[in-house]
Amino acid sequence: MIRPCSAADLPQMFAIINDAAQAYRGVIPADRWHEPYMPLAELKGQIADGIAFSGCESAGRLVGVMGIQDKGEVTLIRHAYVRTSERRKGIGETLLKHLEATTTKPILIGTWSDAAWAIRFYEKNGYRALPRSETARLLRKYWSISERQIETSVVLAK
C-alpha cells in the first residue's frame, strides 16, 4: 500500500533512509559520506523545504519511501530508499510510478554519479542521464546542494 508519510512516520523514514544509504558507503566520495547518512534534523529540513514523502507499507510497517518536490516548472523525485531487506521486490518502482502519476510536469531525478544501481533503476523506468553541462546547471537551479555534490552527481529525465 502506498500512502503519504506523516510526522508519525519520521522514525521509520529515518531508519529506512539510513539503512538503505549504506549501499553508498565506499561508493560515493569519502568526503560526502557521514553517519548517519541523513541526520533526523536534515530529514525534517527536507520536509520543511517542501519534499512530500510517500511510503510503501507492508504488514503495518514502512518498507520504502520516496519524496516529490514541486519546483515550479519541474518536479523533483527526491530521496528514494527501500529497506535493504526488502529490495528487489518492486517497491521502488511502485513508489516511482505512484509519484509520477501525481504530476504532469517534467520530472528530474538526481543521484550520485557512482551509484550505478540507482542509475540503472531509473533507466529501466524510462529516464536517461543528461549531459554533464545540463546536469550542473539543473542541480544549481533546482537543488540546494554543495558544489562538491554537484561535481559527483547526475541528473536524469524522461
CSV table of N, CA, C and O in Angstrom, one decimal, residues 17-18 20-21 29 35-36 42 48 55 65 73-74 78-80 85 102 104 120 122 128 130-131 136 145 149 155:
chain,number,residue,atom,x,y,z
A,17,ILE,N,15.9,5.3,5.4
A,17,ILE,CA,16.9,6.1,4.6
A,17,ILE,C,18.3,5.7,5.0
A,17,ILE,O,19.2,5.4,4.2
A,18,ASN,N,18.6,5.6,6.3
A,18,ASN,CA,19.9,5.3,6.7
A,18,ASN,C,20.4,3.9,6.6
A,18,ASN,O,21.5,3.6,6.4
A,20,ALA,N,19.2,2.0,4.0
A,20,ALA,CA,19.3,1.8,2.5
A,20,ALA,C,20.6,2.6,2.0
A,20,ALA,O,21.3,2.2,1.1
A,21,ALA,N,20.9,3.7,2.7
A,21,ALA,CA,22.1,4.5,2.2
A,21,ALA,C,23.4,3.8,2.5
A,21,ALA,O,24.4,4.2,2.0
A,29,PRO,N,32.1,9.6,-3.0
A,29,PRO,CA,33.3,10.1,-2.4
A,29,PRO,C,33.3,10.1,-0.9
A,29,PRO,O,32.3,10.4,-0.3
A,35,GLU,N,27.9,9.7,9.0
A,35,GLU,CA,27.0,8.8,9.8
A,35,GLU,C,26.2,9.7,10.8
A,35,GLU,O,26.8,10.5,11.5
A,36,PRO,N,24.9,9.6,10.8
A,36,PRO,CA,24.1,8.9,9.8
A,36,PRO,C,24.2,9.6,8.5
A,36,PRO,O,24.4,10.8,8.4
A,42,GLU,N,18.2,16.9,9.3
A,42,GLU,CA,18.2,17.1,7.8
A,42,GLU,C,16.9,16.6,7.2
A,42,GLU,O,16.3,17.3,6.3
A,48,ALA,N,10.4,20.3,5.5
A,48,ALA,CA,10.1,21.7,5.7
A,48,ALA,C,10.3,22.5,4.4
A,48,ALA,O,9.6,23.5,4.1
A,55,GLY,N,5.1,6.6,1.3
A,55,GLY,CA,5.7,5.4,1.8
A,55,GLY,C,5.0,4.2,1.3
A,55,GLY,O,3.8,4.2,1.0
A,65,VAL,N,10.5,4.5,1.0
A,65,VAL,CA,10.0,5.9,1.0
A,65,VAL,C,10.6,6.6,-0.2
A,65,VAL,O,11.6,6.2,-0.7
A,73,GLU,N,8.3,24.9,-12.6
A,73,GLU,CA,8.2,24.3,-13.9
A,73,GLU,C,8.5,22.8,-14.0
A,73,GLU,O,8.3,22.2,-15.0
A,74,VAL,N,9.2,22.3,-13.0
A,74,VAL,CA,9.5,20.9,-12.9
A,74,VAL,C,9.2,20.3,-11.6
A,74,VAL,O,8.9,21.0,-10.6
A,78,ARG,N,12.9,12.9,-5.0
A,78,ARG,CA,14.0,13.1,-4.1
A,78,ARG,C,14.0,11.9,-3.1
A,78,ARG,O,12.9,11.4,-2.7
A,79,HIS,N,15.1,11.5,-2.6
A,79,HIS,CA,15.3,10.6,-1.5
A,79,HIS,C,14.5,9.3,-1.7
A,79,HIS,O,13.5,9.0,-1.0
A,80,ALA,N,14.9,8.5,-2.6
A,80,ALA,CA,14.2,7.2,-2.9
A,80,ALA,C,15.0,6.1,-2.2
A,80,ALA,O,16.2,5.8,-2.5
A,85,SER,N,16.5,-5.2,3.4
A,85,SER,CA,15.8,-6.5,3.5
A,85,SER,C,14.6,-6.6,2.5
A,85,SER,O,14.2,-7.7,2.3
A,102,THR,N,1.3,11.7,-10.0
A,102,THR,CA,0.7,12.8,-9.2
A,102,THR,C,1.1,14.2,-9.9
A,102,THR,O,0.7,15.2,-9.4
A,104,THR,N,2.0,16.4,-13.7
A,104,THR,CA,2.0,16.5,-15.2
A,104,THR,C,3.3,17.2,-15.7
A,104,THR,O,3.5,17.4,-16.9
A,120,ARG,N,20.8,2.6,-13.1
A,120,ARG,CA,20.1,1.5,-13.9
A,120,ARG,C,18.7,1.5,-13.5
A,120,ARG,O,17.8,1.2,-14.4
A,122,TYR,N,16.6,3.9,-12.6
A,122,TYR,CA,15.9,4.9,-13.3
A,122,TYR,C,15.8,4.7,-14.8
A,122,TYR,O,14.8,5.0,-15.4
A,128,ARG,N,16.8,9.0,-18.6
A,128,ARG,CA,18.1,9.0,-19.2
A,128,ARG,C,18.9,10.1,-18.5
A,128,ARG,O,18.4,11.1,-18.2
A,130,LEU,N,21.3,13.1,-18.2
A,130,LEU,CA,21.5,14.3,-19.1
A,130,LEU,C,23.0,14.6,-19.2
A,130,LEU,O,23.8,14.1,-18.4
A,131,PRO,N,23.4,15.3,-20.2
A,131,PRO,CA,24.8,15.7,-20.4
A,131,PRO,C,25.3,16.4,-19.2
A,131,PRO,O,24.6,17.1,-18.5
A,136,ALA,N,24.9,20.0,-14.3
A,136,ALA,CA,25.4,21.0,-13.4
A,136,ALA,C,24.4,22.2,-13.3
A,136,ALA,O,24.1,22.7,-12.2
A,145,ILE,N,22.4,22.0,-2.9
A,145,ILE,CA,23.5,21.0,-2.6
A,145,ILE,C,24.8,21.7,-2.8
A,145,ILE,O,24.9,22.7,-3.5
A,149,GLN,N,29.0,18.1,-4.3
A,149,GLN,CA,28.0,17.1,-4.6
A,149,GLN,C,27.5,17.3,-6.1
A,149,GLN,O,27.3,16.3,-6.8
A,155,VAL,N,21.9,14.0,-13.2
A,155,VAL,CA,20.5,14.3,-13.3
A,155,VAL,C,19.9,13.4,-14.4
A,155,VAL,O,20.5,13.3,-15.5
